[in-house]
Coordinates of C-alpha atoms in Angstrom, one line a residue:
M1 CA -17.1 -12.0 -1.6
R2 CA -14.0 -10.5 -0.1
Y3 CA -13.9 -6.9 2.0
L4 CA -10.8 -5.0 2.6
R5 CA -10.4 -2.9 5.4
N6 CA -8.6 0.4 5.0
R7 CA -8.3 2.6 8.4
E8 CA -5.4 5.2 9.3
K9 CA -4.9 3.5 12.9
T10 CA -2.4 1.6 14.9
I11 CA -1.6 1.4 18.8
V12 CA 1.7 1.8 19.7
A13 CA 3.1 -0.6 22.8
L14 CA 6.6 -0.8 23.7
A15 CA 7.9 -0.7 20.1
L16 CA 5.4 -3.3 18.8
L17 CA 2.8 -2.2 16.4
T18 CA -0.5 -4.0 15.8
A19 CA -1.3 -3.9 12.2
L20 CA -4.8 -3.0 12.1
V21 CA -5.6 -0.9 9.0
L22 CA -4.5 1.0 6.1
A23 CA -4.2 4.9 5.4
S24 CA -5.8 5.9 2.3
C25 CA -3.9 7.9 -0.5
S26 CA -6.1 11.0 -0.1
G27 CA -5.8 14.2 1.6
S28 CA -8.9 15.8 3.5
G29 CA -10.1 17.0 0.3
T30 CA -10.1 20.6 1.4
G31 CA -8.2 23.5 -0.2
N32 CA -7.5 27.2 0.0
S33 CA -9.7 29.6 -2.2
G34 CA -8.0 31.0 -5.0
S35 CA -8.6 34.7 -6.2
I36 CA -8.9 36.4 -9.5
S37 CA -9.4 40.0 -9.6
G38 CA -10.2 40.1 -5.7
V39 CA -13.1 37.6 -6.1
S40 CA -12.6 34.8 -3.6
L41 CA -13.1 31.3 -5.5
S42 CA -13.7 28.1 -3.7
P43 CA -12.5 24.8 -5.5
L44 CA -14.5 22.0 -6.7
V45 CA -13.5 18.9 -5.4
V46 CA -14.4 15.3 -7.1
A47 CA -14.2 11.9 -5.6
D48 CA -10.7 10.4 -5.0
N49 CA -12.1 6.9 -5.3
V50 CA -15.1 4.7 -6.4
S51 CA -16.7 1.9 -4.7
V52 CA -18.8 0.0 -6.9
V53 CA -20.2 -2.2 -4.1
D54 CA -20.4 -0.6 -0.6
P55 CA -19.5 -2.9 2.4
Q56 CA -22.6 -4.3 4.5
Q57 CA -22.9 -5.2 8.1
P58 CA -21.9 -8.9 8.7
S59 CA -24.7 -11.4 9.1
G60 CA -25.9 -11.4 13.1
G61 CA -24.7 -8.3 13.8
G62 CA -21.2 -7.6 14.1
S63 CA -19.2 -4.5 12.8
L64 CA -17.0 -3.7 10.1
Q65 CA -14.8 -1.7 12.6
P66 CA -11.5 -3.3 13.6
S67 CA -11.4 -5.5 16.8
S68 CA -9.3 -4.3 19.6
F69 CA -6.7 -7.0 20.4
S70 CA -3.1 -6.3 21.8
L71 CA 0.2 -7.3 21.3
I72 CA 1.1 -6.9 24.9
S73 CA -1.5 -8.6 27.2
A74 CA -1.4 -5.6 29.7
L75 CA -2.5 -3.1 27.0
V76 CA -6.3 -2.3 27.2
F77 CA -7.8 0.1 24.2
G78 CA -11.4 0.1 25.3
G79 CA -10.6 3.5 27.3
L80 CA -9.8 5.6 24.3
S81 CA -11.7 8.8 24.2
P82 CA -14.6 9.0 21.5
A83 CA -13.0 12.6 20.5
S84 CA -9.4 10.8 19.9
D85 CA -7.9 10.9 16.2
Y86 CA -8.1 6.8 16.5
S87 CA -11.9 7.0 17.0
N88 CA -12.7 9.6 14.5
D89 CA -10.2 9.3 11.5
R90 CA -11.0 8.2 8.1
V91 CA -11.8 4.6 7.7
T92 CA -11.7 2.8 4.0
V93 CA -13.4 -0.3 3.0
Y94 CA -12.6 -1.8 -0.2
V95 CA -14.6 -4.7 -1.7
N96 CA -12.9 -7.2 -3.7
E97 CA -14.8 -8.8 -6.5
R98 CA -13.4 -9.7 -9.9
S99 CA -16.1 -8.4 -12.2
V100 CA -15.3 -4.8 -11.1
D101 CA -11.6 -4.8 -11.8
T102 CA -11.8 -2.5 -14.5
F103 CA -12.7 0.2 -11.9
G104 CA -9.5 -0.2 -10.3
T105 CA -8.2 1.8 -13.6
I106 CA -10.8 4.6 -12.5
N107 CA -9.6 4.9 -9.2
D108 CA -5.9 5.0 -10.3
I109 CA -6.9 8.3 -12.2
L110 CA -9.0 9.5 -9.4
C111 CA -6.3 9.0 -7.0
S112 CA -3.6 10.3 -8.9
V113 CA -5.4 13.6 -9.7
K114 CA -6.0 14.1 -5.9
Q115 CA -2.2 14.0 -5.5
T116 CA -2.0 16.9 -7.3
R117 CA -3.7 19.1 -4.8
Y118 CA -5.6 20.8 -7.8
D119 CA -8.0 22.2 -5.0
A120 CA -5.3 24.0 -2.9
M121 CA -3.4 25.3 -6.0
I122 CA -6.5 27.0 -7.7
N123 CA -5.7 30.0 -9.6
R124 CA -1.9 30.0 -8.8
G125 CA -0.8 29.3 -12.2
P126 CA 1.1 26.2 -13.7
Y127 CA 2.8 24.4 -11.2
L128 CA 4.5 20.9 -10.5
A129 CA 3.4 18.1 -8.8
L130 CA 4.9 14.7 -7.8
V131 CA 2.4 11.8 -8.0
D132 CA 3.4 8.6 -6.6
K133 CA 1.8 5.8 -9.0
N134 CA 2.7 3.2 -6.5
L135 CA 0.6 4.9 -3.8
C136 CA -2.6 4.7 -6.0
S137 CA -2.1 1.5 -7.3
S138 CA -2.1 0.0 -4.0
N139 CA -5.5 1.6 -3.1
R140 CA -7.5 0.1 -6.4
T141 CA -11.0 -1.2 -6.1
D142 CA -9.3 -4.5 -6.5
A143 CA -7.4 -3.9 -3.6
S144 CA -7.0 -7.5 -2.3
S145 CA -4.4 -8.3 -5.1
A146 CA -2.4 -5.0 -4.2
G147 CA -2.8 -5.8 -0.4
Q148 CA -1.9 -9.2 -1.0
A149 CA 1.3 -8.5 -3.0
S150 CA 2.4 -6.0 -0.5
T151 CA 2.2 -8.4 2.3
N152 CA 4.1 -11.3 0.1
Q153 CA 6.8 -9.2 -1.0
S154 CA 9.6 -7.0 0.6
S155 CA 8.9 -3.5 1.9
G156 CA 10.7 -2.2 -1.1
S157 CA 7.3 -2.9 -2.8
T158 CA 6.0 0.1 -1.2
M159 CA 9.0 2.3 -2.7
P160 CA 7.5 5.5 -4.2
N161 CA 7.6 5.7 -7.8
Y162 CA 7.1 9.4 -8.6
E163 CA 6.0 11.2 -11.8
L164 CA 6.3 15.1 -12.4
W165 CA 3.1 16.5 -13.4
T166 CA 2.6 19.9 -14.9
I167 CA -0.9 21.1 -13.6
D168 CA -3.0 24.5 -14.0
S169 CA -6.1 24.5 -12.0
S170 CA -8.4 27.5 -12.3
R171 CA -11.8 29.1 -12.0
T172 CA -13.2 32.2 -13.3
S173 CA -16.2 32.9 -11.4
A174 CA -18.4 31.5 -8.4
S175 CA -20.8 30.1 -10.9
S176 CA -18.3 28.8 -13.6
S177 CA -16.8 25.5 -14.0
H178 CA -13.5 24.3 -12.2
I179 CA -11.0 23.5 -15.1
V180 CA -7.8 21.3 -14.4
R181 CA -5.3 21.0 -17.3
I182 CA -2.6 18.3 -17.0
W183 CA 0.8 17.4 -18.8
V184 CA 2.6 14.1 -17.9
H185 CA 5.8 12.9 -19.4
E186 CA 6.2 9.2 -18.9
K187 CA 9.7 8.0 -18.7
P188 CA 10.7 5.7 -21.6
T189 CA 10.2 1.9 -21.1
T190 CA 11.0 -1.3 -23.0
N191 CA 7.6 -1.1 -24.6
S192 CA 7.5 2.5 -25.1
P193 CA 11.3 3.7 -25.6
T194 CA 10.4 7.4 -26.4
G195 CA 8.3 7.3 -23.5
K196 CA 4.7 9.0 -23.5
L197 CA 3.5 12.4 -23.1
I198 CA -0.3 12.6 -21.5
I199 CA -2.5 15.4 -22.0
A200 CA -5.7 15.5 -19.8
R201 CA -8.4 18.2 -19.2
M202 CA -10.8 18.0 -16.3
V203 CA -13.8 19.9 -16.3
I204 CA -15.9 19.9 -12.8
K205 CA -19.6 21.5 -12.9
E206 CA -20.4 20.3 -9.4
G207 CA -18.0 19.1 -6.4
V208 CA -19.0 15.8 -4.7
A209 CA -20.5 18.1 -1.8
T210 CA -23.5 19.1 -3.8
A211 CA -23.6 15.9 -6.1
P212 CA -22.6 12.9 -4.3
P213 CA -21.1 10.5 -4.6
Y214 CA -18.8 11.4 -7.0
G215 CA -19.4 15.2 -8.3
I216 CA -20.2 15.8 -11.7
F217 CA -17.0 16.1 -14.0
K218 CA -15.5 14.8 -16.9
I219 CA -11.8 14.1 -17.7
D220 CA -10.8 13.7 -21.5
F221 CA -7.2 12.3 -21.5
K222 CA -4.8 11.2 -24.5
A223 CA -1.4 9.8 -24.8
V224 CA 1.0 10.6 -27.7
D225 CA 4.4 9.4 -28.8
P226 CA 6.6 12.7 -27.7
L227 CA 8.7 12.4 -31.0
T228 CA 6.0 11.6 -33.5
F229 CA 2.6 12.6 -32.1
L230 CA 1.1 9.4 -33.0
S231 CA -1.8 8.6 -30.7
L232 CA -0.9 5.7 -28.0
F233 CA -4.2 5.7 -26.0
T234 CA -7.0 7.9 -25.4
G235 CA -10.2 7.8 -23.1
F236 CA -12.7 9.5 -20.6
L237 CA -14.2 9.4 -17.3
A238 CA -17.4 11.0 -16.6
A239 CA -19.9 11.5 -13.8
E240 CA -23.0 12.8 -15.2
R241 CA -26.5 13.5 -13.9
D242 CA -29.3 11.8 -15.6
S243 CA -32.0 13.9 -16.9
G244 CA -34.6 11.6 -16.3
T245 CA -34.0 10.0 -13.0
G246 CA -31.5 12.5 -11.4
K247 CA -28.8 9.8 -10.6
I248 CA -25.2 10.7 -11.0
L249 CA -24.1 8.0 -13.5
L250 CA -20.4 7.1 -14.0
K251 CA -19.0 6.4 -17.4
F252 CA -15.4 5.3 -18.3
A253 CA -13.9 4.0 -21.5
T254 CA -10.4 3.8 -22.9
E255 CA -8.4 2.4 -26.1
D256 CA -5.0 1.6 -25.6
K257 CA -3.1 0.9 -28.8
D258 CA -0.3 -0.5 -27.2
S259 CA -2.0 -3.5 -25.7
Y260 CA -4.8 -3.4 -28.4
Q261 CA -7.3 -3.3 -25.6
I262 CA -10.2 -1.4 -25.2
E263 CA -11.9 -1.1 -21.4
K264 CA -15.6 0.2 -20.8
A265 CA -17.5 0.7 -17.7
T266 CA -20.8 2.1 -16.6
L267 CA -22.2 2.2 -13.2
D268 CA -25.9 3.4 -11.9
K269 CA -25.4 3.4 -7.9
A270 CA -27.9 4.6 -5.4
A271 CA -27.0 7.3 -3.4
N272 CA -26.8 5.3 0.0
G273 CA -24.8 2.3 -1.7
T274 CA -27.7 -0.2 -1.0
T275 CA -28.5 -0.8 -4.7
G276 CA -26.8 -0.6 -8.1
A277 CA -26.3 -2.0 -11.5
G278 CA -23.5 -1.6 -13.9
T279 CA -21.5 -3.1 -16.7
A280 CA -17.7 -3.8 -17.1
L281 CA -16.3 -4.7 -20.4
T282 CA -12.5 -5.5 -21.6
L283 CA -12.0 -6.4 -25.4
K284 CA -8.6 -7.7 -26.6
S285 CA -7.8 -7.6 -30.4
I286 CA -4.2 -8.5 -30.6
P287 CA -3.1 -9.1 -34.6
G288 CA -2.7 -12.4 -35.4
Q289 CA -4.8 -13.9 -32.3
A290 CA -8.5 -14.4 -31.8
A291 CA -10.2 -11.6 -30.4
T292 CA -11.4 -11.7 -26.6
T293 CA -14.5 -10.3 -24.9
D294 CA -14.4 -10.5 -20.9
R295 CA -17.8 -9.0 -20.1
F296 CA -19.5 -8.7 -16.6
D297 CA -22.9 -7.4 -15.7
I298 CA -23.6 -6.8 -12.1
A299 CA -26.4 -5.7 -10.0
Y300 CA -27.2 -5.9 -6.4
D301 CA -29.3 -4.9 -3.4
A302 CA -28.9 -4.8 0.5
D303 CA -28.4 -8.5 0.8
N304 CA -27.0 -10.0 -2.4
F305 CA -24.9 -9.6 -5.7
L306 CA -25.8 -11.2 -8.8
R307 CA -22.5 -11.4 -11.3
T308 CA -23.4 -12.3 -15.0
D309 CA -20.3 -13.2 -17.5
N310 CA -20.5 -12.8 -21.2
T311 CA -21.2 -16.6 -21.4
G312 CA -24.4 -16.3 -19.4
L313 CA -23.1 -17.9 -16.3
Q314 CA -24.5 -16.2 -13.5
T315 CA -23.0 -16.1 -9.8
C316 CA -24.9 -14.7 -6.8
L317 CA -23.0 -14.0 -3.8
D318 CA -24.3 -13.2 -0.2
R319 CA -23.3 -9.5 0.6
K320 CA -23.3 -10.0 4.4
N321 CA -21.2 -13.2 4.5
Y322 CA -17.2 -12.5 3.8
D323 CA -13.8 -12.4 4.9
V324 CA -12.4 -9.4 6.3
S325 CA -8.5 -8.4 5.7
A326 CA -6.6 -5.7 7.1
W327 CA -3.5 -5.0 5.2
R328 CA -2.4 -1.6 6.0
Y329 CA -2.3 0.9 9.0
G330 CA -1.5 4.1 10.5
L331 CA 0.1 5.0 13.7
Y332 CA -1.3 6.4 17.1
D333 CA 0.0 6.5 20.2
M334 CA -1.8 5.2 23.7
A335 CA -4.0 8.0 23.9
G336 CA -5.2 7.6 20.4
S337 CA -3.5 10.6 18.9
R338 CA -2.3 10.4 15.5
V339 CA 1.6 10.1 15.2
A340 CA 3.1 12.5 12.5
R341 CA 5.7 10.8 10.5
N342 CA 7.9 12.9 8.4
S343 CA 8.2 10.7 5.6
G344 CA 10.3 13.1 3.6
F345 CA 10.3 16.5 2.1
P346 CA 10.7 18.2 -1.2
I347 CA 14.1 19.6 -2.4
R348 CA 15.7 21.8 -5.1
A349 CA 18.8 20.7 -6.9
G350 CA 19.8 23.8 -8.8
A351 CA 16.8 24.6 -10.9
A352 CA 15.4 21.0 -10.7
Y353 CA 13.0 19.9 -7.8
G354 CA 13.0 16.5 -6.2
W355 CA 11.8 14.8 -3.1
V356 CA 14.2 12.9 -0.4
G357 CA 12.4 10.5 2.3
Y358 CA 13.2 6.9 3.8
W359 CA 13.7 5.6 0.2
G360 CA 16.5 7.8 -0.6
L361 CA 16.4 10.9 -3.4
W362 CA 14.0 11.4 -6.3
L363 CA 15.2 13.9 -8.9
Q364 CA 13.5 14.9 -12.3
Q365 CA 14.7 12.6 -15.2
G366 CA 18.3 13.4 -16.4
V367 CA 19.2 15.2 -13.3
T368 CA 21.7 13.9 -11.3
V369 CA 23.7 15.0 -7.8
N370 CA 27.2 14.0 -6.6
N371 CA 28.6 13.2 -3.0
G372 CA 29.2 16.5 -1.2
D373 CA 26.7 18.6 -3.6
T374 CA 24.1 21.1 -2.0
V375 CA 20.5 20.9 -2.3
Y376 CA 17.9 22.9 -0.6
K377 CA 15.0 21.7 1.5
H378 CA 12.1 24.0 0.3
D379 CA 9.4 24.9 2.7
Y380 CA 6.4 26.0 0.6
S381 CA 4.4 27.2 3.7
N382 CA 6.8 30.4 4.1
N383 CA 8.9 30.1 0.7
T384 CA 12.0 29.5 2.5
E385 CA 15.1 27.2 1.9
T386 CA 17.7 25.2 4.1
P387 CA 20.8 23.7 2.5
Y388 CA 21.8 20.2 2.8
A389 CA 24.8 18.4 1.8
I390 CA 24.3 15.4 -0.2
V391 CA 26.1 12.0 1.3
K392 CA 26.2 9.2 -1.1
S393 CA 27.0 5.6 -0.3
G394 CA 27.6 2.0 -2.2
G395 CA 25.4 0.0 -0.1
K396 CA 23.0 0.1 3.3
L397 CA 23.9 -1.3 6.6
K398 CA 21.2 -3.3 8.4
K399 CA 21.0 -3.7 12.0
H400 CA 19.2 -7.0 13.8
T401 CA 18.4 -6.1 17.5
K402 CA 17.7 -9.1 19.6
Q403 CA 14.8 -8.7 21.6
S404 CA 13.0 -10.7 24.3
T405 CA 9.2 -11.2 25.4
T406 CA 7.1 -14.1 26.0
L407 CA 4.2 -16.1 24.3
G408 CA 1.7 -14.3 26.2
N409 CA 2.9 -10.7 25.0
I410 CA 2.7 -12.0 21.5
K411 CA -0.6 -13.8 21.3
N412 CA -2.6 -13.6 18.1
I413 CA 0.6 -12.3 16.2
P414 CA 1.0 -13.9 12.9
L415 CA 4.1 -16.0 12.8
D416 CA 5.1 -17.6 9.5
W417 CA 6.6 -21.2 10.2
W418 CA 8.1 -23.6 7.6
D419 CA 6.7 -27.4 7.7
S420 CA 9.8 -29.1 6.3
A421 CA 8.0 -32.5 6.5
G422 CA 5.0 -31.5 4.4
Q423 CA 7.2 -28.9 2.5
V424 CA 4.3 -26.1 3.2
N425 CA 4.6 -22.7 4.7
Y426 CA 1.9 -21.8 7.3
R427 CA 0.9 -18.8 9.3
V428 CA 0.8 -19.6 12.9
I429 CA -0.8 -17.8 15.8
W430 CA -0.3 -18.2 19.8
N431 CA -3.8 -19.1 21.4
D432 CA -3.3 -17.8 24.7
M433 CA -6.6 -19.3 26.0
S434 CA -6.0 -22.5 24.5
Q435 CA -2.3 -22.6 25.2
V436 CA -1.4 -23.9 21.9
F437 CA 0.1 -22.8 18.7
Q438 CA -2.5 -22.8 15.8
K439 CA -2.2 -22.9 12.0
V440 CA -4.5 -20.5 10.5
A441 CA -3.4 -19.8 7.2
Q442 CA -1.5 -21.3 4.4
Q443 CA 0.7 -20.2 1.5
D444 CA 0.0 -21.2 -2.0
P445 CA 3.3 -22.2 -3.4
A446 CA 2.0 -21.3 -7.1
D447 CA 1.5 -17.5 -6.6
W448 CA 2.8 -17.2 -3.1
T449 CA -0.4 -15.8 -1.6
W450 CA -1.8 -16.6 1.6
G451 CA -5.3 -18.4 2.3
N452 CA -7.1 -18.7 5.3
I453 CA -7.8 -22.2 6.8
T454 CA -9.7 -23.7 9.6
P455 CA -7.5 -23.1 12.6
T456 CA -5.6 -26.4 13.6
T457 CA -3.7 -27.2 16.4
L458 CA 0.2 -27.5 15.5
S459 CA 1.4 -30.7 16.7
L460 CA 4.3 -30.7 18.9
S461 CA 4.6 -34.3 19.4
A462 CA 7.4 -35.3 17.3
L463 CA 9.6 -32.3 16.7
N464 CA 13.1 -32.6 15.3
S465 CA 14.7 -29.7 17.8
T466 CA 13.5 -28.1 21.0
E467 CA 13.1 -25.0 19.5
L468 CA 10.7 -23.3 17.4
Y469 CA 11.7 -20.8 14.8
F470 CA 9.5 -18.3 12.7
W471 CA 9.4 -15.1 10.8
S472 CA 7.2 -12.5 11.8
Q473 CA 6.5 -9.3 9.8
S474 CA 4.8 -7.5 13.0
L475 CA 8.0 -8.6 15.3
G476 CA 10.2 -7.3 12.7
G477 CA 12.4 -10.5 11.7
Q478 CA 13.1 -13.8 12.6
A479 CA 11.6 -15.2 16.0
R480 CA 12.6 -18.4 18.0
V481 CA 10.8 -19.9 20.8
K482 CA 12.8 -22.4 23.0
L483 CA 10.6 -25.0 24.5
A484 CA 12.4 -26.0 27.8
G485 CA 10.7 -29.5 29.3
C486 CA 10.6 -31.5 26.2
I487 CA 10.4 -35.2 26.6
G488 CA 12.9 -37.8 25.0
T489 CA 16.5 -37.4 24.0
G490 CA 15.5 -37.1 20.2
P491 CA 15.1 -36.2 17.9
P492 CA 12.2 -36.7 17.8
F493 CA 11.3 -34.4 21.1
N494 CA 7.4 -34.7 22.4
C495 CA 7.0 -31.1 23.2
V496 CA 3.2 -31.1 23.8
G497 CA 2.1 -29.1 26.7
V498 CA 5.3 -27.4 27.2
P499 CA 4.8 -23.7 25.9
T500 CA 2.9 -21.6 28.1
T501 CA 2.1 -18.0 28.4
A502 CA 5.5 -17.3 30.1
T503 CA 7.6 -19.3 27.5
P504 CA 10.5 -17.0 26.4
V505 CA 10.7 -15.8 23.0
V506 CA 13.6 -14.2 21.4
Y507 CA 13.3 -12.2 18.1
Y508 CA 15.7 -9.9 16.1
A509 CA 13.9 -6.5 15.0
E510 CA 15.7 -5.4 11.8
D511 CA 16.1 -1.8 11.2
I512 CA 18.5 0.3 8.8
V513 CA 21.5 2.0 10.1
Y514 CA 21.2 5.8 9.9
P515 CA 24.0 8.2 9.3
T516 CA 23.6 9.4 13.0
D517 CA 23.4 6.2 14.4
A518 CA 26.4 4.8 16.5
V519 CA 27.9 2.0 14.9
P520 CA 30.6 -0.8 16.6
A521 CA 33.9 -0.2 15.3
T522 CA 34.6 -4.2 14.9
L523 CA 32.0 -6.0 12.8
A524 CA 31.7 -9.7 11.4
C525 CA 30.1 -10.4 8.5
F526 CA 27.3 -13.4 8.4
D527 CA 24.7 -12.8 5.6
M528 CA 25.2 -11.1 2.0
C529 CA 29.1 -10.9 2.7
P530 CA 31.2 -8.2 1.1
D531 CA 33.9 -9.8 2.2
S532 CA 34.0 -13.9 2.9
T533 CA 37.3 -13.8 4.6
V534 CA 35.9 -12.1 7.8
L535 CA 33.8 -15.3 8.5
S536 CA 36.9 -17.1 10.0
S537 CA 38.3 -14.0 11.8
P538 CA 35.5 -12.6 14.3
T539 CA 37.7 -9.9 15.3
S540 CA 38.4 -8.2 12.0
S541 CA 36.6 -5.5 10.6
A542 CA 34.6 -6.4 7.1
T543 CA 35.5 -4.3 4.1
F544 CA 33.4 -3.5 1.1
T545 CA 35.5 -5.7 -1.5
N546 CA 32.6 -7.9 -3.2
P547 CA 31.9 -5.8 -6.4
Y548 CA 28.7 -8.0 -6.7
R549 CA 26.9 -7.0 -3.2
T550 CA 26.7 -3.4 -2.3
D551 CA 23.1 -3.0 -1.9
I552 CA 22.4 -4.4 1.3
I553 CA 24.9 -5.7 4.0
S554 CA 24.0 -7.3 7.1
Y555 CA 26.3 -7.5 10.1
Q556 CA 26.9 -8.9 13.6
T557 CA 28.6 -7.3 16.5
V558 CA 31.5 -9.4 18.4
T559 CA 30.8 -9.1 21.6
P560 CA 28.1 -11.1 23.0
G561 CA 24.9 -9.7 24.5
L562 CA 24.9 -6.5 22.5
A563 CA 22.7 -5.6 19.6
T564 CA 23.4 -7.6 16.3
Y565 CA 24.4 -5.8 12.8

């Protein structure tokens, strides 16, 4: 069994970040009260995710809390105040077990609904909400696959993918149910050339505060072809109180006619998470092919997890013996205070609304803007607007800045290293106590996923060069370790015992050049070149003449010792 930790924490140190934990897709869960005829009404809020199997403390004591380790040896994190944001912010731990993958769809629904802020907009009339589909797909119950994918792919995999939802959140009295109506127009795709119109209605009878762990609610949903109104898929998600036992039972079912698939799931879970039982069923019936059934019955107590598949095969797993993987993080300063990053803001372009941020501009389907057009930053807190001019460019300029440090300052930081002899990609760390490089993970060439291995010393007895080359996500790009003092005129070179805590490390931190940044007047192209002629003329300025490469361009400055572009 594998556990994934999700925590909104990171310590900042000399521009280097320690990747500890992941920020969840939800907000605080609190909202403003609505009002009808002068009667103040509070929203009813349901759970924003479902944890099928809650994490247990590991065998022999220990803790699921992230261990404190540093990028810089001089940093000590033990002195953070218990009242700091770092100590008190929400921690989310996902349990990955393939029999509960169906519950990932449930979490997609709950996370998306949470983003609409139906709690804050109660009784304010219909409104538009931007819902990031990628944000929720990365926070599924089967989060190990999503987390691994985000690790193995470029940062572009986390680019927002917004949908525009129309929401109406209402409640007529303090004793009535909270009703949330939802309309979603999905964009056309290859499989659905006309797109989809999704209609949903959520009725909340009790919130999660009074009916843990989910609240008591039901969401009915249906998707139709917007031209023919033929049904494409239907389903429901409900949390109900069993009249006999008083338990809150979770039920889910959906039928997708596009994929000829039916999914069903039920979950009976103790309020304290120590015991539970459930069933997950996936049935595929593609015309012309034999129908397939994938069914899992699960049951667990405080110590063990039992899975039975549709063939009768049983698998028993130890709930207190597992691997832990942290795959996202938040941002905190040295005092443990949360650093609020402005990732973007809502805008208005004419009568259309959108969002602008790190990944660029998002607008409603069919809406375009041109260079020089004016858009307005919309501040919903005071209903004011600030004009901005649109600047459109044919590409991105990336800056690679040379940085210097030592092995002692990057101990335990993951470094990707290619073993050319064995044709294997390893993940290596510098073990400062043993004064050696250790291979701790290996990449599977079939699916590019990383798997932990028994730590093994990286042999430096027969190297082809007196330099080691790595790539590190934590350092921001390529890294080079110069091994001065190796034996032999080589290759090969014997560099055993040469690297120490003080061995220099040079790395190149990659960042995007922003419109307000100062860019050197003279550049030489070295990667993804828009004009290859500048390679032989380092004093020439590169020009964007290549029509096939205008997305991401990298440059290097001419003057030695300066930052490279």
